[in-house]
Amino acid sequence: MFHVFVLKIFFLQYHRLAGHEFSRPSRCLPPDESMTESLRTCYLYLNQTSRSFAAVIQALDGELRHAVCIFYLVLRALDTVEDDMTIPLDKKVPMLNDFHTFLYQDEWCFTESQEKDRQVLEDFPTISLEFRNLAQEYRDVISDICHRMGVGMAEFLEKKVGSMKEWDQYCHYVAGLVGIGLSRLFSASQLEDPEVGRDTELANSMGLFLQKTNIIRDYLEDTQEGRAFWPREAWSQFAGRLEDLAQPEKLESALSCLNLLVTDALHHVPDVIAYLSRLRNQSVFNFCAIPQVMAIATLSTCYNNPMVFQGVVKIRKGQAVTLMMEATNMSAVQTIIAQYSQEILHKVSLTDPSREKTLHILAVIREKSALSQSSLRSRTHHLSPMYLSAAMVLAALSWQYLSTTAAQAQGTSDMQGP
Ligand SMILES: *[C@@H]1O[C@H](CO)[C@@H](O)[C@H](O)[C@H]1NC(C)=O
Ligand SMILES: *[C@@H]1O[C@H](CO)[C@@H](O)[C@H](O)[C@H]1NC(C)=O
Ligand SMILES: *[C@@H]1O[C@H](CO)[C@@H](O)[C@H](O)[C@H]1NC(C)=O
C-alpha cells in the first residue's frame, strides 16, 4: 500500500503552525548582483516552493543562507519523490536510498513527476550545481542528512507508525534530521559553537517537538486524506480505529488520546530550552526560536480542545505576530514557554488518564525555565541591536502582509497538500 508522507519540515512551521502566510518574498528577495544565475534560480525555486521560508531565510547571513537554501531545496526534491504516488515502489525505494548520490551527478534529473513542486526535480542540475559550489563542510552535512533521510523515508513507505518509539523514529527521519543538519550548518559557518552541531540529541528534539505538534494538530486533515501519523500505541487505548476519534460520541476518549500525545510532545521542551540557551548569534537564534514558540502556543491551544477533532486549530494571527516579535532573546522565550505551560496546567482535568504525567512534565519545564534564567544575562549583551531591529522590521512587515493577505493566504498553501 502506498502511503503519502508529508514532509512538514522545520522551516515551514511559520506558515504551517500559524496557519497563515507571513510575507511575500518578492519584497524580501531583492535582486543580488553578486549571485550567479543558477543561485538566483535556486532562490526563485525556494520562493515558489515556500514563500514563507523564503522570507524568513533572509534573516540568516550570507554563506549560511545559501547553504540553508540549498539544503532546503535538496530535501524538498527528496520529499517530492517520496510523495509522488505515480512512482512505483520498486523504483521509488532505490531512488530514495540513492538520492544523495545524485548531488554529485551533473546531469541527474527526473522529469516524470506529477507533483506540484516537480520543478525542483526537473531542474535538479541547477540545484546540484549550486550544491557543488558550497564549501565542503556544508556539502558533507547536506549529503549525509539527505542520505539518512532517504533511507528513513524508504523504510516508512510501507509501514504505519505503531509504537511510541516508532513515532519518535519517524519524526527523527522527517524532522529531527533537519534539526541535526541545520545545527551542523550553524557550526560549520562558525556562527555557532561546534558543540551546537555535535549535540545531536538536542537538535533532534528541536525537530521532534515541531513535528509532533504538527501531527497532533493536523489529526482531522490527515485522517480525512487517508494519512495516519498518530501512533497506534496511543490511539488503540481509546478507539478501535484512528478515524473513530472524530465521532462526537467518542469525544472523551479522543481528548484523552490527544492529551496523552501533547504530554509526550512536552517532554521535548527541556531539550528545546537547553538548545536555544546555547545559541550565540542573533540571526540563528531568531531562526530557531520563532518556530519553537509557535509550536508551544499551538500545543497549548490543542490541549484538551475538541476542535482538533472537528475543524482547524490555529493560533490567532495577532498572537503569532506577537510571538515572532518577542522571541528574540532567551529570557523572553523562557517567559513565553512558562506562560503557555501555565495555560496548559489550568486545563488539566481531574479525570484525565495522563494527568499525573502531564503535571510532572509541566513541573519539570517550569523548573528548567527558572533555572536557566540566571545564566542568560551575561550573554544577551553581545547581541547586536542591528539584528534586533532587523527582527522588528521583519515582524512589522509580516504584520502588514498579514493584514492585507490573510484572506488570500488561506488559499495559497505552501506545503498543505501531499
Ligand atoms: C515569488 O513567487 C511569487 C509567486 O509564488 C511571485 O509572484 C514572485 O514574483 C516571486 N518573487 C521572486 C523574487 O521570485
Ligand atoms: C552573527 O553572525 C553575523 C555574521 O557573521 C555577524 O556579523 C554577527 O556579528 C554575529 N552576531 C553575533 C552576536 O555573534
Ligand atoms: C528580551 O525580549 C523582550 C521582548 O522582546 C524585551 O522586552 C526584553 O527587554 C529583552 N531582554 C533583553 C535582556 O534583551
PDB file of C-alpha atoms in Angstrom, residues 13-249:
ATOM      1  CA  GLN A  13       6.417  25.873  10.605  1.00  0.00           C
ATOM      2  CA  TYR A  14       5.996  29.617  10.431  1.00  0.00           C
ATOM      3  CA  HIS A  15       3.284  29.188   7.916  1.00  0.00           C
ATOM      4  CA  ARG A  16       2.005  25.811   8.992  1.00  0.00           C
ATOM      5  CA  LEU A  17       1.786  26.346  12.699  1.00  0.00           C
ATOM      6  CA  ALA A  18       0.238  29.736  12.494  1.00  0.00           C
ATOM      7  CA  GLY A  19      -1.896  28.607   9.596  1.00  0.00           C
ATOM      8  CA  HIS A  20      -1.151  31.792   7.749  1.00  0.00           C
ATOM      9  CA  GLU A  21       1.230  33.054   5.132  1.00  0.00           C
ATOM     10  CA  PHE A  22       3.513  35.620   6.671  1.00  0.00           C
ATOM     11  CA  SER A  23       5.058  37.616   3.939  1.00  0.00           C
ATOM     12  CA  ARG A  24       5.850  37.924   0.319  1.00  0.00           C
ATOM     13  CA  PRO A  25       9.381  37.074  -0.642  1.00  0.00           C
ATOM     14  CA  SER A  26       9.139  39.184  -3.770  1.00  0.00           C
ATOM     15  CA  ARG A  27       9.706  42.089  -1.408  1.00  0.00           C
ATOM     16  CA  CYS A  28      12.289  40.328   0.688  1.00  0.00           C
ATOM     17  CA  LEU A  29      14.416  38.901  -2.088  1.00  0.00           C
ATOM     18  CA  PRO A  30      15.936  41.886  -3.874  1.00  0.00           C
ATOM     19  CA  PRO A  31      17.989  41.056  -6.947  1.00  0.00           C
ATOM     20  CA  ASP A  32      21.526  40.426  -5.809  1.00  0.00           C
ATOM     21  CA  GLU A  33      24.168  41.195  -8.402  1.00  0.00           C
ATOM     22  CA  SER A  34      26.772  39.081  -6.679  1.00  0.00           C
ATOM     23  CA  MET A  35      24.775  35.902  -7.163  1.00  0.00           C
ATOM     24  CA  THR A  36      25.343  33.567 -10.062  1.00  0.00           C
ATOM     25  CA  GLU A  37      22.486  32.917 -12.425  1.00  0.00           C
ATOM     26  CA  SER A  38      21.976  29.411 -11.057  1.00  0.00           C
ATOM     27  CA  LEU A  39      21.992  30.563  -7.447  1.00  0.00           C
ATOM     28  CA  ARG A  40      19.363  33.125  -8.303  1.00  0.00           C
ATOM     29  CA  THR A  41      17.323  30.367  -9.885  1.00  0.00           C
ATOM     30  CA  CYS A  42      17.637  28.397  -6.647  1.00  0.00           C
ATOM     31  CA  TYR A  43      16.220  31.313  -4.678  1.00  0.00           C
ATOM     32  CA  LEU A  44      13.421  31.532  -7.203  1.00  0.00           C
ATOM     33  CA  TYR A  45      12.589  27.866  -6.578  1.00  0.00           C
ATOM     34  CA  LEU A  46      12.754  28.493  -2.869  1.00  0.00           C
ATOM     35  CA  ASN A  47      10.277  31.286  -3.337  1.00  0.00           C
ATOM     36  CA  GLN A  48       7.977  29.104  -5.386  1.00  0.00           C
ATOM     37  CA  THR A  49       8.016  26.118  -3.071  1.00  0.00           C
ATOM     38  CA  SER A  50       7.860  28.031   0.163  1.00  0.00           C
ATOM     39  CA  ARG A  51       7.057  31.692   0.197  1.00  0.00           C
ATOM     40  CA  SER A  52       7.110  31.900   3.971  1.00  0.00           C
ATOM     41  CA  PHE A  53      10.511  30.341   4.274  1.00  0.00           C
ATOM     42  CA  ALA A  54      11.988  32.435   1.505  1.00  0.00           C
ATOM     43  CA  ALA A  55      11.240  35.487   3.609  1.00  0.00           C
ATOM     44  CA  VAL A  56      12.448  34.047   6.874  1.00  0.00           C
ATOM     45  CA  ILE A  57      15.727  32.755   5.481  1.00  0.00           C
ATOM     46  CA  GLN A  58      16.716  36.355   4.787  1.00  0.00           C
ATOM     47  CA  ALA A  59      17.426  36.661   8.481  1.00  0.00           C
ATOM     48  CA  LEU A  60      20.457  34.410   8.082  1.00  0.00           C
ATOM     49  CA  ASP A  61      23.842  35.652   6.961  1.00  0.00           C
ATOM     50  CA  GLY A  62      25.409  35.215   3.518  1.00  0.00           C
ATOM     51  CA  GLU A  63      27.218  31.906   3.296  1.00  0.00           C
ATOM     52  CA  LEU A  64      24.959  30.164   5.779  1.00  0.00           C
ATOM     53  CA  ARG A  65      21.893  31.439   3.968  1.00  0.00           C
ATOM     54  CA  HIS A  66      22.978  29.874   0.680  1.00  0.00           C
ATOM     55  CA  ALA A  67      23.765  26.583   2.411  1.00  0.00           C
ATOM     56  CA  VAL A  68      20.368  26.522   4.120  1.00  0.00           C
ATOM     57  CA  CYS A  69      18.644  27.414   0.851  1.00  0.00           C
ATOM     58  CA  ILE A  70      20.312  24.513  -0.981  1.00  0.00           C
ATOM     59  CA  PHE A  71      19.712  22.182   1.969  1.00  0.00           C
ATOM     60  CA  TYR A  72      16.050  23.048   1.831  1.00  0.00           C
ATOM     61  CA  LEU A  73      15.756  22.530  -1.945  1.00  0.00           C
ATOM     62  CA  VAL A  74      17.544  19.175  -1.827  1.00  0.00           C
ATOM     63  CA  LEU A  75      15.202  17.929   0.884  1.00  0.00           C
ATOM     64  CA  ARG A  76      12.238  19.352  -0.987  1.00  0.00           C
ATOM     65  CA  ALA A  77      13.276  17.349  -4.056  1.00  0.00           C
ATOM     66  CA  LEU A  78      13.653  14.205  -1.959  1.00  0.00           C
ATOM     67  CA  ASP A  79      10.256  14.790  -0.413  1.00  0.00           C
ATOM     68  CA  THR A  80       8.680  15.285  -3.830  1.00  0.00           C
ATOM     69  CA  VAL A  81       9.904  11.836  -4.849  1.00  0.00           C
ATOM     70  CA  GLU A  82       8.539  10.356  -1.659  1.00  0.00           C
ATOM     71  CA  ASP A  83       5.129  11.982  -2.047  1.00  0.00           C
ATOM     72  CA  ASP A  84       4.700  11.076  -5.710  1.00  0.00           C
ATOM     73  CA  MET A  85       2.179   8.247  -5.816  1.00  0.00           C
ATOM     74  CA  THR A  86       2.723   7.719  -9.539  1.00  0.00           C
ATOM     75  CA  ILE A  87       6.241   6.346  -8.971  1.00  0.00           C
ATOM     76  CA  PRO A  88       6.029   2.592  -8.359  1.00  0.00           C
ATOM     77  CA  LEU A  89       7.596   1.318  -5.145  1.00  0.00           C
ATOM     78  CA  ASP A  90      10.262  -0.752  -6.845  1.00  0.00           C
ATOM     79  CA  LYS A  91      11.511   2.421  -8.469  1.00  0.00           C
ATOM     80  CA  LYS A  92      10.890   4.777  -5.593  1.00  0.00           C
ATOM     81  CA  VAL A  93      12.767   2.845  -2.907  1.00  0.00           C
ATOM     82  CA  PRO A  94      16.116   2.820  -4.744  1.00  0.00           C
ATOM     83  CA  MET A  95      15.607   6.456  -5.723  1.00  0.00           C
ATOM     84  CA  LEU A  96      15.159   7.469  -2.093  1.00  0.00           C
ATOM     85  CA  ASN A  97      18.096   5.376  -0.951  1.00  0.00           C
ATOM     86  CA  ASP A  98      20.420   6.734  -3.636  1.00  0.00           C
ATOM     87  CA  PHE A  99      19.204  10.303  -3.720  1.00  0.00           C
ATOM     88  CA  HIS A 100      22.318  11.709  -2.045  1.00  0.00           C
ATOM     89  CA  THR A 101      24.497  10.358  -4.873  1.00  0.00           C
ATOM     90  CA  PHE A 102      22.572  12.481  -7.410  1.00  0.00           C
ATOM     91  CA  LEU A 103      24.086  15.546  -5.773  1.00  0.00           C
ATOM     92  CA  TYR A 104      27.377  14.678  -7.422  1.00  0.00           C
ATOM     93  CA  GLN A 105      25.934  13.798 -10.829  1.00  0.00           C
ATOM     94  CA  ASP A 106      25.895  16.941 -13.000  1.00  0.00           C
ATOM     95  CA  GLU A 107      23.099  15.795 -15.227  1.00  0.00           C
ATOM     96  CA  TRP A 108      20.768  13.863 -12.972  1.00  0.00           C
ATOM     97  CA  CYS A 109      17.164  14.987 -13.154  1.00  0.00           C
ATOM     98  CA  PHE A 110      13.711  13.447 -13.005  1.00  0.00           C
ATOM     99  CA  THR A 111      11.053  14.550 -15.444  1.00  0.00           C
ATOM    100  CA  GLU A 112       8.240  12.113 -14.762  1.00  0.00           C
ATOM    101  CA  SER A 113       6.850  13.583 -11.580  1.00  0.00           C
ATOM    102  CA  GLN A 114       3.326  14.932 -11.449  1.00  0.00           C
ATOM    103  CA  GLU A 115       3.774  16.669  -8.143  1.00  0.00           C
ATOM    104  CA  LYS A 116       3.193  20.360  -7.590  1.00  0.00           C
ATOM    105  CA  ASP A 117       6.864  21.003  -6.877  1.00  0.00           C
ATOM    106  CA  ARG A 118       8.193  18.802  -9.681  1.00  0.00           C
ATOM    107  CA  GLN A 119      10.304  21.675 -10.965  1.00  0.00           C
ATOM    108  CA  VAL A 120      12.952  21.032  -8.314  1.00  0.00           C
ATOM    109  CA  LEU A 121      13.341  17.539  -9.794  1.00  0.00           C
ATOM    110  CA  GLU A 122      13.145  18.601 -13.420  1.00  0.00           C
ATOM    111  CA  ASP A 123      15.820  21.228 -12.941  1.00  0.00           C
ATOM    112  CA  PHE A 124      17.805  19.341 -10.314  1.00  0.00           C
ATOM    113  CA  PRO A 125      21.085  20.035 -12.192  1.00  0.00           C
ATOM    114  CA  THR A 126      20.798  23.720 -11.233  1.00  0.00           C
ATOM    115  CA  ILE A 127      20.389  22.796  -7.581  1.00  0.00           C
ATOM    116  CA  SER A 128      23.139  20.196  -7.602  1.00  0.00           C
ATOM    117  CA  LEU A 129      25.459  22.659  -9.355  1.00  0.00           C
ATOM    118  CA  GLU A 130      24.978  25.161  -6.554  1.00  0.00           C
ATOM    119  CA  PHE A 131      25.330  22.351  -4.057  1.00  0.00           C
ATOM    120  CA  ARG A 132      28.751  21.538  -5.508  1.00  0.00           C
ATOM    121  CA  ASN A 133      29.663  25.221  -5.266  1.00  0.00           C
ATOM    122  CA  LEU A 134      29.235  25.123  -1.487  1.00  0.00           C
ATOM    123  CA  ALA A 135      32.203  24.679   0.821  1.00  0.00           C
ATOM    124  CA  GLN A 136      32.992  21.077   1.635  1.00  0.00           C
ATOM    125  CA  GLU A 137      31.809  21.362   5.283  1.00  0.00           C
ATOM    126  CA  TYR A 138      28.345  22.310   4.072  1.00  0.00           C
ATOM    127  CA  ARG A 139      28.284  19.691   1.335  1.00  0.00           C
ATOM    128  CA  ASP A 140      29.177  16.904   3.732  1.00  0.00           C
ATOM    129  CA  VAL A 141      26.357  17.832   6.090  1.00  0.00           C
ATOM    130  CA  ILE A 142      23.730  18.135   3.375  1.00  0.00           C
ATOM    131  CA  SER A 143      24.734  14.924   1.648  1.00  0.00           C
ATOM    132  CA  ASP A 144      24.810  12.960   4.917  1.00  0.00           C
ATOM    133  CA  ILE A 145      21.383  14.179   6.044  1.00  0.00           C
ATOM    134  CA  CYS A 146      19.930  13.566   2.593  1.00  0.00           C
ATOM    135  CA  HIS A 147      21.277  10.022   2.698  1.00  0.00           C
ATOM    136  CA  ARG A 148      19.872   9.218   6.128  1.00  0.00           C
ATOM    137  CA  MET A 149      16.522  10.843   5.424  1.00  0.00           C
ATOM    138  CA  GLY A 150      16.134   8.976   2.132  1.00  0.00           C
ATOM    139  CA  VAL A 151      16.815   5.661   3.838  1.00  0.00           C
ATOM    140  CA  GLY A 152      14.337   6.503   6.605  1.00  0.00           C
ATOM    141  CA  MET A 153      11.630   7.530   4.175  1.00  0.00           C
ATOM    142  CA  ALA A 154      12.072   4.311   2.239  1.00  0.00           C
ATOM    143  CA  GLU A 155      11.728   2.364   5.477  1.00  0.00           C
ATOM    144  CA  PHE A 156       8.442   4.072   6.394  1.00  0.00           C
ATOM    145  CA  LEU A 157       6.911   3.930   2.903  1.00  0.00           C
ATOM    146  CA  GLU A 158       5.169   0.674   3.661  1.00  0.00           C
ATOM    147  CA  LYS A 159       4.659   0.842   7.363  1.00  0.00           C
ATOM    148  CA  LYS A 160       2.468   2.829   9.687  1.00  0.00           C
ATOM    149  CA  VAL A 161       3.551   4.425  12.913  1.00  0.00           C
ATOM    150  CA  GLY A 162       2.950   1.779  15.590  1.00  0.00           C
ATOM    151  CA  SER A 163       4.697   2.192  18.893  1.00  0.00           C
ATOM    152  CA  MET A 164       5.632   5.456  20.562  1.00  0.00           C
ATOM    153  CA  LYS A 165       9.208   4.527  19.766  1.00  0.00           C
ATOM    154  CA  GLU A 166       8.351   4.315  16.080  1.00  0.00           C
ATOM    155  CA  TRP A 167       6.697   7.694  16.355  1.00  0.00           C
ATOM    156  CA  ASP A 168       9.994   9.116  17.564  1.00  0.00           C
ATOM    157  CA  GLN A 169      11.792   7.277  14.799  1.00  0.00           C
ATOM    158  CA  TYR A 170       9.528   8.592  12.049  1.00  0.00           C
ATOM    159  CA  CYS A 171       9.746  12.136  13.400  1.00  0.00           C
ATOM    160  CA  HIS A 172      13.502  11.755  13.587  1.00  0.00           C
ATOM    161  CA  TYR A 173      13.693  10.965   9.874  1.00  0.00           C
ATOM    162  CA  VAL A 174      11.468  13.760   8.641  1.00  0.00           C
ATOM    163  CA  ALA A 175      12.247  16.499  11.176  1.00  0.00           C
ATOM    164  CA  GLY A 176      14.909  15.522  13.700  1.00  0.00           C
ATOM    165  CA  LEU A 177      17.420  15.091  10.896  1.00  0.00           C
ATOM    166  CA  VAL A 178      16.587  18.579   9.659  1.00  0.00           C
ATOM    167  CA  GLY A 179      17.347  19.932  13.124  1.00  0.00           C
ATOM    168  CA  ILE A 180      20.593  17.990  13.216  1.00  0.00           C
ATOM    169  CA  GLY A 181      21.571  19.137   9.719  1.00  0.00           C
ATOM    170  CA  LEU A 182      20.795  22.781  10.416  1.00  0.00           C
ATOM    171  CA  SER A 183      22.754  22.674  13.665  1.00  0.00           C
ATOM    172  CA  ARG A 184      25.762  21.277  11.878  1.00  0.00           C
ATOM    173  CA  LEU A 185      25.449  24.009   9.244  1.00  0.00           C
ATOM    174  CA  PHE A 186      25.347  26.640  12.005  1.00  0.00           C
ATOM    175  CA  SER A 187      28.552  25.244  13.456  1.00  0.00           C
ATOM    176  CA  ALA A 188      30.199  24.877  10.060  1.00  0.00           C
ATOM    177  CA  SER A 189      29.524  28.554   9.392  1.00  0.00           C
ATOM    178  CA  GLN A 190      31.233  29.321  12.723  1.00  0.00           C
ATOM    179  CA  LEU A 191      28.298  31.480  13.734  1.00  0.00           C
ATOM    180  CA  GLU A 192      27.763  28.929  16.465  1.00  0.00           C
ATOM    181  CA  ASP A 193      29.953  26.851  18.706  1.00  0.00           C
ATOM    182  CA  PRO A 194      30.993  23.376  17.430  1.00  0.00           C
ATOM    183  CA  GLU A 195      29.024  21.924  20.330  1.00  0.00           C
ATOM    184  CA  VAL A 196      25.724  23.045  18.755  1.00  0.00           C
ATOM    185  CA  GLY A 197      26.375  20.798  15.779  1.00  0.00           C
ATOM    186  CA  ARG A 198      27.813  17.942  17.812  1.00  0.00           C
ATOM    187  CA  ASP A 199      24.937  17.571  20.265  1.00  0.00           C
ATOM    188  CA  THR A 200      22.570  15.679  18.011  1.00  0.00           C
ATOM    189  CA  GLU A 201      20.268  14.744  20.869  1.00  0.00           C
ATOM    190  CA  LEU A 202      19.200  18.338  21.498  1.00  0.00           C
ATOM    191  CA  ALA A 203      18.997  19.172  17.800  1.00  0.00           C
ATOM    192  CA  ASN A 204      16.827  16.117  17.239  1.00  0.00           C
ATOM    193  CA  SER A 205      14.450  17.258  19.976  1.00  0.00           C
ATOM    194  CA  MET A 206      14.039  20.620  18.241  1.00  0.00           C
ATOM    195  CA  GLY A 207      12.714  18.830  15.170  1.00  0.00           C
ATOM    196  CA  LEU A 208      10.639  16.292  17.084  1.00  0.00           C
ATOM    197  CA  PHE A 209       8.861  18.980  19.050  1.00  0.00           C
ATOM    198  CA  LEU A 210       7.763  20.766  15.874  1.00  0.00           C
ATOM    199  CA  GLN A 211       6.854  17.607  14.021  1.00  0.00           C
ATOM    200  CA  LYS A 212       4.798  16.111  16.828  1.00  0.00           C
ATOM    201  CA  THR A 213       2.951  19.376  17.313  1.00  0.00           C
ATOM    202  CA  ASN A 214       2.095  19.385  13.639  1.00  0.00           C
ATOM    203  CA  ILE A 215       0.976  15.786  13.644  1.00  0.00           C
ATOM    204  CA  ILE A 216      -1.207  16.364  16.697  1.00  0.00           C
ATOM    205  CA  ARG A 217      -2.794  19.484  15.296  1.00  0.00           C
ATOM    206  CA  ASP A 218      -3.395  18.033  11.832  1.00  0.00           C
ATOM    207  CA  TYR A 219      -5.348  14.989  13.020  1.00  0.00           C
ATOM    208  CA  LEU A 220      -8.506  15.813  11.098  1.00  0.00           C
ATOM    209  CA  GLU A 221      -6.903  16.963   7.872  1.00  0.00           C
ATOM    210  CA  ASP A 222      -4.601  13.939   7.775  1.00  0.00           C
ATOM    211  CA  THR A 223      -7.236  11.306   8.548  1.00  0.00           C
ATOM    212  CA  GLN A 224      -9.625  12.839   6.023  1.00  0.00           C
ATOM    213  CA  GLU A 225      -6.940  12.455   3.385  1.00  0.00           C
ATOM    214  CA  GLY A 226      -6.161   8.897   4.407  1.00  0.00           C
ATOM    215  CA  ARG A 227      -2.925   9.601   6.220  1.00  0.00           C
ATOM    216  CA  ALA A 228      -2.246   8.298   9.694  1.00  0.00           C
ATOM    217  CA  PHE A 229       0.547   9.709  11.808  1.00  0.00           C
ATOM    218  CA  TRP A 230      -0.853   9.306  15.303  1.00  0.00           C
ATOM    219  CA  PRO A 231       0.897   6.269  16.806  1.00  0.00           C
ATOM    220  CA  ARG A 232      -1.234   3.154  17.198  1.00  0.00           C
ATOM    221  CA  GLU A 233       0.124   2.539  20.688  1.00  0.00           C
ATOM    222  CA  ALA A 234      -1.620   5.750  21.783  1.00  0.00           C
ATOM    223  CA  TRP A 235      -4.951   5.646  19.956  1.00  0.00           C
ATOM    224  CA  SER A 236      -5.535   1.904  20.352  1.00  0.00           C
ATOM    225  CA  GLN A 237      -6.002   2.507  24.090  1.00  0.00           C
ATOM    226  CA  PHE A 238      -9.037   4.641  23.321  1.00  0.00           C
ATOM    227  CA  ALA A 239     -10.524   3.534  19.984  1.00  0.00           C
ATOM    228  CA  GLY A 240     -10.713   0.644  17.551  1.00  0.00           C
ATOM    229  CA  ARG A 241      -9.715   2.787  14.610  1.00  0.00           C
ATOM    230  CA  LEU A 242      -7.910   6.115  14.452  1.00  0.00           C
ATOM    231  CA  GLU A 243     -10.768   7.695  12.455  1.00  0.00           C
ATOM    232  CA  ASP A 244     -13.248   6.826  15.218  1.00  0.00           C
ATOM    233  CA  LEU A 245     -11.809   9.529  17.427  1.00  0.00           C
ATOM    234  CA  ALA A 246     -13.593  12.091  15.263  1.00  0.00           C
ATOM    235  CA  GLN A 247     -17.037  10.688  16.185  1.00  0.00           C
ATOM    236  CA  PRO A 248     -18.844  13.050  18.543  1.00  0.00           C
ATOM    237  CA  GLU A 249     -19.807  10.255  20.966  1.00  0.00           C
TER     238      GLU A 249
END
